[in-house]
Short mmCIF file of C-alpha atoms and ligand atoms in Angstrom, two decimals:
data_model
loop_
_atom_site.label_atom_id
_atom_site.label_comp_id
_atom_site.label_asym_id
_atom_site.label_seq_id
_atom_site.Cartn_x
_atom_site.Cartn_y
_atom_site.Cartn_z
CA MET A 1 13.23 3.86 16.82
CA THR A 2 9.94 4.33 15.39
CA TYR A 3 9.19 7.28 13.30
CA ALA A 4 5.89 8.96 12.03
CA ARG A 5 6.69 9.02 8.36
CA ILE A 6 4.74 10.75 5.59
CA ILE A 7 3.55 7.92 3.15
CA GLY A 8 1.17 10.00 1.03
CA THR A 9 0.10 13.64 0.27
CA GLY A 10 -3.01 15.12 -1.28
CA SER A 11 -4.88 18.18 -1.86
CA TYR A 12 -7.94 19.88 -3.29
CA LEU A 13 -8.66 23.31 -4.68
CA PRO A 14 -12.47 24.17 -5.55
CA ALA A 15 -13.03 24.78 -9.04
CA LYS A 16 -14.18 28.32 -8.83
CA VAL A 17 -11.36 30.74 -9.33
CA VAL A 18 -11.53 34.22 -8.38
CA THR A 19 -8.73 36.43 -9.99
CA ASN A 20 -7.49 39.90 -8.66
CA ASP A 21 -9.19 41.46 -11.48
CA ASP A 22 -12.52 39.69 -10.59
CA LEU A 23 -12.14 41.42 -7.14
CA ALA A 24 -11.24 44.59 -8.63
CA GLU A 25 -14.71 44.72 -10.13
CA SER A 26 -16.54 44.85 -6.78
CA MET A 27 -14.01 46.74 -4.77
CA GLU A 28 -11.44 49.45 -4.94
CA THR A 29 -8.41 47.41 -5.56
CA SER A 30 -6.19 46.37 -8.63
CA ASP A 31 -4.28 43.11 -9.64
CA GLU A 32 -1.18 45.34 -9.54
CA TRP A 33 -1.66 46.44 -5.76
CA ILE A 34 -2.62 42.84 -4.60
CA ARG A 35 0.44 41.33 -6.53
CA GLU A 36 2.73 43.75 -5.26
CA ARG A 37 1.80 43.70 -1.55
CA THR A 38 1.14 39.88 -1.20
CA GLY A 39 2.31 37.90 -4.27
CA ILE A 40 -1.25 36.49 -4.78
CA HIS A 41 -2.65 36.22 -8.22
CA ARG A 42 -6.00 34.19 -7.59
CA ARG A 43 -7.73 32.18 -5.01
CA HIS A 44 -10.28 29.19 -5.32
CA VAL A 45 -13.62 29.67 -3.56
CA ALA A 46 -16.06 26.76 -2.52
CA SER A 47 -19.26 26.51 -4.33
CA ASP A 48 -22.51 26.64 -2.42
CA ASP A 49 -22.68 22.86 -2.03
CA GLU A 50 -19.06 22.60 -1.03
CA THR A 51 -18.19 22.61 2.68
CA THR A 52 -14.84 22.05 4.76
CA ALA A 53 -15.88 18.51 4.85
CA THR A 54 -16.32 18.05 1.20
CA ILE A 55 -13.01 19.50 0.34
CA GLY A 56 -11.19 17.82 3.35
CA LEU A 57 -12.53 14.67 2.06
CA TYR A 58 -11.17 15.04 -1.27
CA ALA A 59 -7.89 16.00 -0.20
CA ALA A 60 -7.74 12.88 2.39
CA GLN A 61 -8.86 10.60 -0.61
CA ASN A 62 -5.95 11.90 -2.67
CA ALA A 63 -3.44 11.31 0.12
CA ILE A 64 -4.63 7.95 0.75
CA GLU A 65 -4.62 6.95 -2.65
CA ALA A 66 -1.09 8.24 -2.89
CA ALA A 67 -0.12 6.33 0.33
CA GLY A 68 -1.48 3.03 -1.25
CA ILE A 69 -3.27 1.96 1.86
CA GLU A 70 -6.77 0.73 2.61
CA VAL A 71 -8.95 3.01 4.55
CA ASP A 72 -9.69 0.49 7.19
CA GLU A 73 -5.83 0.85 8.19
CA ILE A 74 -6.48 4.42 9.51
CA ASP A 75 -6.63 4.59 13.19
CA LEU A 76 -6.54 8.22 13.66
CA ILE A 77 -8.16 11.43 11.80
CA LEU A 78 -7.23 14.84 12.87
CA VAL A 79 -8.85 17.89 11.01
CA ALA A 80 -7.26 21.18 11.62
CA THR A 81 -9.65 24.03 10.60
CA THR A 82 -11.14 27.26 11.75
CA THR A 83 -14.25 26.89 9.63
CA PRO A 84 -15.92 23.56 10.70
CA ASP A 85 -19.08 22.45 8.91
CA LYS A 86 -21.06 22.41 12.26
CA VAL A 87 -20.76 23.40 15.77
CA PHE A 88 -20.68 19.78 16.36
CA PRO A 89 -20.22 17.00 15.39
CA ALA A 90 -16.53 17.53 14.51
CA THR A 91 -15.77 17.73 10.91
CA ALA A 92 -13.34 14.86 11.46
CA THR A 93 -16.19 12.59 12.13
CA ILE A 94 -18.15 13.65 9.12
CA ILE A 95 -14.99 12.85 6.94
CA GLN A 96 -14.67 9.73 8.71
CA ARG A 97 -18.15 8.56 7.77
CA ARG A 98 -17.63 9.71 4.28
CA LEU A 99 -14.57 7.52 4.03
CA GLY A 100 -16.57 4.51 4.97
CA ILE A 101 -14.99 3.84 8.31
CA ALA A 102 -15.78 3.97 12.01
CA GLY A 103 -14.21 3.24 15.23
CA CYS A 104 -10.96 5.04 15.02
CA GLY A 105 -10.52 8.35 16.95
CA ALA A 106 -11.41 11.42 14.96
CA PHE A 107 -11.49 14.89 16.13
CA ASP A 108 -10.95 18.64 15.04
CA LEU A 109 -8.21 21.01 16.10
CA GLN A 110 -8.32 24.80 16.11
CA ALA A 111 -5.23 26.84 16.15
CA ALA A 112 -5.97 29.12 13.24
CA CYS A 113 -3.07 29.09 10.45
CA SER A 114 -0.83 26.81 12.55
CA GLY A 115 -3.29 24.09 12.85
CA PHE A 116 -1.79 21.73 10.51
CA VAL A 117 1.40 21.77 12.32
CA TYR A 118 -0.31 21.35 15.53
CA GLY A 119 -2.03 18.32 14.10
CA LEU A 120 1.39 16.83 12.79
CA ASP A 121 2.60 17.14 16.43
CA VAL A 122 -0.14 15.37 17.91
CA ALA A 123 -0.15 12.72 15.21
CA ASP A 124 3.62 12.29 15.65
CA ARG A 125 3.21 11.74 19.34
CA TYR A 126 0.46 9.16 18.80
CA ILE A 127 2.38 7.23 16.43
CA ARG A 128 5.72 7.28 18.26
CA SER A 129 3.85 6.35 21.58
CA GLY A 130 2.29 3.26 19.74
CA GLY A 131 -1.22 4.94 20.21
CA ALA A 132 -1.91 4.73 16.47
CA ARG A 133 0.04 3.17 13.33
CA THR A 134 -1.66 5.06 10.54
CA ALA A 135 -3.07 8.82 10.90
CA VAL A 136 -4.66 11.13 8.56
CA VAL A 137 -3.98 14.84 9.28
CA ILE A 138 -6.02 17.11 7.19
CA GLY A 139 -6.12 20.96 6.93
CA ALA A 140 -9.18 22.26 5.39
CA GLU A 141 -10.90 25.66 5.28
CA THR A 142 -13.65 27.54 3.63
CA LEU A 143 -12.44 31.02 4.49
CA SER A 144 -14.67 32.58 1.99
CA ARG A 145 -17.51 31.94 4.47
CA ILE A 146 -15.93 34.20 7.01
CA THR A 147 -14.42 36.93 4.76
CA ASN A 148 -16.14 40.12 4.39
CA TRP A 149 -16.36 40.48 0.60
CA GLU A 150 -16.78 44.21 0.97
CA ASP A 151 -13.52 44.86 3.06
CA ARG A 152 -10.50 45.11 0.71
CA THR A 153 -8.10 44.91 3.59
CA THR A 154 -9.04 41.34 4.24
CA ALA A 155 -10.95 40.00 1.14
CA VAL A 156 -7.99 40.12 -1.22
CA LEU A 157 -5.95 37.76 1.15
CA PHE A 158 -7.89 34.50 1.71
CA GLY A 159 -9.01 31.44 -0.22
CA ASP A 160 -10.57 28.12 0.18
CA GLY A 161 -8.71 24.77 -0.05
CA ALA A 162 -7.70 21.76 1.78
CA GLY A 163 -4.54 19.62 2.22
CA ALA A 164 -3.71 16.15 3.91
CA VAL A 165 -1.03 13.55 4.59
CA VAL A 166 -0.96 10.16 5.72
CA LEU A 167 1.47 9.19 8.43
CA GLN A 168 2.45 5.84 9.19
CA ALA A 169 4.80 4.36 11.97
CA SER A 170 8.18 3.43 10.18
CA GLU A 171 11.80 2.48 11.24
CA GLU A 172 12.87 4.97 8.35
CA PRO A 173 13.36 8.50 9.35
CA GLY A 174 10.14 10.54 9.17
CA ILE A 175 9.09 13.53 11.57
CA VAL A 176 12.29 14.41 13.40
CA ALA A 177 10.54 17.06 15.88
CA ALA A 178 7.56 19.28 15.83
CA HIS A 179 7.12 22.32 18.23
CA ILE A 180 4.00 24.14 18.90
CA HIS A 181 3.50 27.50 20.83
CA ALA A 182 0.94 30.03 21.48
CA ASP A 183 0.55 33.43 23.17
CA GLY A 184 -2.88 34.80 23.57
CA LYS A 185 -1.97 38.44 24.46
CA GLN A 186 -2.64 39.72 21.14
CA GLU A 187 -5.94 38.32 20.23
CA GLU A 188 -7.49 41.26 18.79
CA LEU A 189 -4.83 41.83 16.06
CA LEU A 190 -6.34 38.88 14.27
CA HIS A 191 -9.64 37.43 14.84
CA VAL A 192 -13.30 37.03 14.04
CA PRO A 193 -14.93 38.90 17.06
CA GLN A 194 -18.41 36.92 16.97
CA GLY A 195 -18.66 33.55 18.26
CA ILE A 196 -20.87 30.72 19.48
CA SER A 197 -20.56 31.15 23.21
CA GLN A 198 -20.99 34.88 23.16
CA GLY A 199 -24.50 34.22 21.80
CA TYR A 200 -25.74 35.30 18.30
CA ASP A 201 -26.23 39.17 18.33
CA GLN A 202 -27.75 40.37 15.02
CA THR A 203 -26.45 43.79 15.69
CA ARG A 204 -22.93 42.68 15.49
CA ALA A 205 -23.37 40.72 12.34
CA GLY A 206 -20.56 42.55 10.69
CA GLU A 207 -18.34 41.05 13.32
CA ALA A 208 -18.75 37.57 11.98
CA TYR A 209 -15.78 37.99 9.47
CA ILE A 210 -12.15 38.04 9.72
CA GLN A 211 -10.64 41.24 11.24
CA MET A 212 -6.79 41.95 11.07
CA ASN A 213 -4.38 44.71 12.01
CA GLY A 214 -2.32 43.85 8.64
CA ASN A 215 0.90 45.98 9.58
CA ALA A 216 1.15 44.49 13.13
CA VAL A 217 0.62 40.92 11.95
CA PHE A 218 3.15 41.28 9.10
CA ARG A 219 5.84 42.26 11.81
CA LYS A 220 4.88 39.77 14.22
CA ALA A 221 4.69 36.81 11.55
CA VAL A 222 8.19 37.49 10.27
CA ALA A 223 9.94 37.90 13.46
CA THR A 224 8.21 34.92 15.00
CA LEU A 225 8.94 32.66 11.88
CA ASP A 226 12.70 33.65 12.30
CA SER A 227 12.74 32.72 16.03
CA ILE A 228 11.04 29.22 15.60
CA ALA A 229 13.30 28.33 12.62
CA ARG A 230 16.36 29.05 14.67
CA GLU A 231 14.91 27.35 17.70
CA THR A 232 14.08 24.03 15.66
CA LEU A 233 17.36 24.01 13.80
CA ALA A 234 19.69 24.64 16.87
CA GLY A 235 17.51 22.21 18.96
CA HIS A 236 18.39 19.40 16.60
CA GLY A 237 21.80 20.23 15.56
CA VAL A 238 20.77 21.00 11.96
CA GLU A 239 22.63 23.57 9.95
CA LYS A 240 20.23 25.55 7.64
CA GLU A 241 22.48 24.31 4.76
CA GLN A 242 21.32 20.70 5.45
CA LEU A 243 17.59 21.77 4.67
CA ASP A 244 16.58 20.85 1.21
CA TRP A 245 13.26 22.64 1.47
CA PHE A 246 11.64 25.23 3.58
CA VAL A 247 7.82 24.88 3.35
CA PRO A 248 6.32 27.91 5.18
CA HIS A 249 2.53 28.83 5.74
CA GLN A 250 1.50 30.46 2.60
CA ALA A 251 0.15 33.64 3.95
CA ASN A 252 1.84 36.42 1.83
CA LEU A 253 4.69 36.32 -0.44
CA ARG A 254 6.38 39.23 1.44
CA ILE A 255 6.35 37.41 4.80
CA ILE A 256 7.50 34.24 3.11
CA THR A 257 10.50 36.01 1.50
CA ALA A 258 11.42 38.28 4.59
CA ALA A 259 11.26 34.89 6.70
CA ALA A 260 13.58 33.15 4.12
CA LYS A 261 15.91 36.05 3.97
CA LYS A 262 16.31 36.26 7.80
CA LEU A 263 16.89 32.45 7.90
CA GLY A 264 19.38 32.55 4.84
CA MET A 265 17.60 30.21 2.66
CA PRO A 266 17.61 30.92 -0.88
CA MET A 267 14.29 31.18 -2.52
CA GLU A 268 14.98 28.31 -4.90
CA ARG A 269 14.64 26.03 -1.71
CA VAL A 270 11.46 27.79 -0.49
CA VAL A 271 8.01 26.37 -1.60
CA VAL A 272 5.80 29.17 -2.64
CA THR A 273 2.19 28.25 -3.81
CA VAL A 274 0.51 31.32 -2.31
CA ASP A 275 0.10 32.93 -5.69
CA GLU A 276 -2.27 30.23 -6.91
CA HIS A 277 -4.51 29.98 -3.89
CA ALA A 278 -3.89 32.82 -1.53
CA ASN A 279 -4.03 32.41 2.44
CA THR A 280 -5.88 29.01 2.95
CA SER A 281 -5.03 29.19 6.83
CA SER A 282 -4.50 25.65 8.00
CA ALA A 283 -4.68 24.20 4.62
CA SER A 284 -1.79 26.20 3.31
CA ILE A 285 1.22 23.95 4.46
CA PRO A 286 -0.20 20.54 3.17
CA LEU A 287 -1.20 22.10 0.01
CA ALA A 288 2.12 23.52 -0.63
CA LEU A 289 3.65 20.36 0.46
CA ASP A 290 1.40 18.27 -1.90
CA ILE A 291 1.87 20.61 -4.93
CA ALA A 292 5.54 20.28 -4.46
CA VAL A 293 5.63 16.59 -3.99
CA ARG A 294 3.60 16.08 -7.24
CA ASP A 295 5.62 18.41 -9.43
CA GLY A 296 8.71 16.57 -8.25
CA ARG A 297 10.45 19.39 -6.45
CA ILE A 298 10.39 17.51 -3.07
CA GLN A 299 11.88 14.15 -3.35
CA ARG A 300 12.10 11.01 -0.98
CA GLY A 301 14.54 11.29 1.93
CA GLU A 302 14.95 15.20 1.70
CA LEU A 303 14.91 17.18 4.80
CA LEU A 304 12.05 19.69 5.18
CA LEU A 305 11.30 22.52 7.53
CA LEU A 306 7.55 23.20 7.68
CA GLU A 307 6.56 26.73 9.70
CA ALA A 308 3.35 28.41 10.65
CA PHE A 309 2.05 31.37 12.32
CA GLY A 310 -1.60 32.28 12.83
CA ALA A 311 -4.32 34.01 15.06
CA GLY A 312 -3.89 33.33 18.73
CA PHE A 313 -1.22 33.99 18.21
CA THR A 314 0.12 30.53 17.51
CA TRP A 315 3.13 29.22 15.77
CA GLY A 316 4.94 26.12 15.25
CA SER A 317 7.39 24.04 13.18
CA ALA A 318 8.08 20.67 11.93
CA LEU A 319 11.46 19.24 10.92
CA LEU A 320 11.11 16.02 8.91
CA TYR A 321 12.53 13.75 6.32
CA TYR A 322 9.91 13.14 3.55
N1 ACO B 401 -6.31 47.31 -2.59
C1 ACO B 401 -5.79 48.60 -2.86
N2 ACO B 401 -5.40 49.36 -1.72
C2 ACO B 401 -5.50 48.88 -0.39
C3 ACO B 401 -5.94 47.48 -0.45
C4 ACO B 401 -6.36 46.84 -1.25
N3 ACO B 401 -6.71 45.62 -1.34
N4 ACO B 401 -5.83 47.11 1.21
C5 ACO B 401 -5.57 48.32 1.63
N5 ACO B 401 -5.11 49.26 0.65
C6 ACO B 401 -4.73 50.55 1.01
C7 ACO B 401 -4.79 51.08 2.39
O1 ACO B 401 -6.16 51.72 2.74
C8 ACO B 401 -3.82 52.20 2.50
O2 ACO B 401 -4.21 53.20 1.88
P1 ACO B 401 -3.64 54.63 2.55
O3 ACO B 401 -2.16 54.75 2.38
O4 ACO B 401 -4.53 55.69 1.59
O5 ACO B 401 -4.23 54.56 3.90
C9 ACO B 401 -2.62 51.44 1.54
O6 ACO B 401 -3.39 50.67 0.87
C10 ACO B 401 -1.43 50.85 2.44
O7 ACO B 401 -2.09 50.05 3.27
P2 ACO B 401 -1.18 49.20 4.40
O8 ACO B 401 -2.04 48.30 5.36
O9 ACO B 401 -0.19 49.99 4.83
O10 ACO B 401 -0.41 48.10 3.35
P3 ACO B 401 0.67 46.79 3.64
O11 ACO B 401 1.89 47.27 2.74
O12 ACO B 401 0.81 46.99 5.05
O13 ACO B 401 -0.22 45.71 2.98
C11 ACO B 401 -1.12 44.01 3.87
C12 ACO B 401 -1.33 45.31 3.58
C13 ACO B 401 -0.92 43.11 2.43
C14 ACO B 401 -2.33 43.30 4.66
C15 ACO B 401 0.21 43.58 4.72
O14 ACO B 401 0.09 44.38 6.02
C16 ACO B 401 0.08 42.20 5.19
O15 ACO B 401 0.55 41.47 4.35
N6 ACO B 401 -0.08 41.80 6.34
C17 ACO B 401 0.14 40.37 6.96
C18 ACO B 401 -1.19 40.10 6.98
C19 ACO B 401 -1.41 38.55 6.80
O16 ACO B 401 -0.85 37.99 5.81
N7 ACO B 401 -2.39 38.11 7.35
C20 ACO B 401 -3.03 37.02 7.05
C21 ACO B 401 -3.55 36.16 8.28
S1 ACO B 401 -2.07 35.84 9.37
C22 ACO B 401 -1.24 34.78 8.65
O17 ACO B 401 -1.70 33.75 8.07
C23 ACO B 401 0.24 34.85 9.15
#
């Protein structure tokens, strides 16, 4: 049986760090409030000359180096992002060019914070069906560009960053299954109201930023993460005790803790990195994965449950042997 197996992980965080205290200098908030309500200590913000393609490229190069492959072995590049460099071409083709390769399929995928899990699902299906042997899946975001830095209800929550994995066809177990879902009925609970196809309307300039009903999103995220975890484990005959690591979307420590509690996962087996980089949307899971691989927490052969929830709403999971 052929599996899509992660053979390398990588990540990149911009050098500029904005602490909670830094934010408190320009808006009515405090380090204490942010830590208590979100678990976030700091976030990284892209410099003026860094874009999603720049930071996505660094994460991809990092993963490719860890995988020990040559770039010309890559035959699929997927970039999950809500903040592409341009309307077109895709950020994936910009990264492809900067990697110095051409010819393989490369496209962007937009599923908000669930984008990386969606990307894993697509790449897994390509690899298992023989359509690709080696795929790079990148989650990269410059959310600072769609954050209203005067709105304390959202500005404290988000950050910039990128993570990536190299997947390769293998006889050794890798991705067991990925599941993706969406329900567009509650679009306005979490969205950026302005968009390309609506036409650029200067009178609505303030709507070019993230808007969110935090309480409603919180409740929905916890309930959905719990149901997808149960669905995934039951669907594959896996007991939660068999999981070595739970790697959730890093939105907010309270959401992660509540989801882990409902699932009955002790926090020692939950990867938490949101304190270091805040919510980086589609980059958050590959970032958390790479950090835990590099610091030695996640070991080869261990069983991982990845879970995401985001705007749309979209949600998804991946059960995999690392
Ligand atoms: N600093 C200080 N006070 C603040 C801040 C801030 N940054 N933001 C809001 N407040 C105030 C509010 O104005 C309110 O004041 P009031 O009582 O005088 O009206 C008070 O704090 C409480 O506000 P709530 O919104 O009720 O606070 P809550 O405990 O719900 O926390 C939060 C807000 C952190 C946004 C929470 O709802 C949450 O985590 N929601 C999930 C949203 C999320 O993570 N979204 C990310 C995108 S979706 C995803 O990735 C899953």
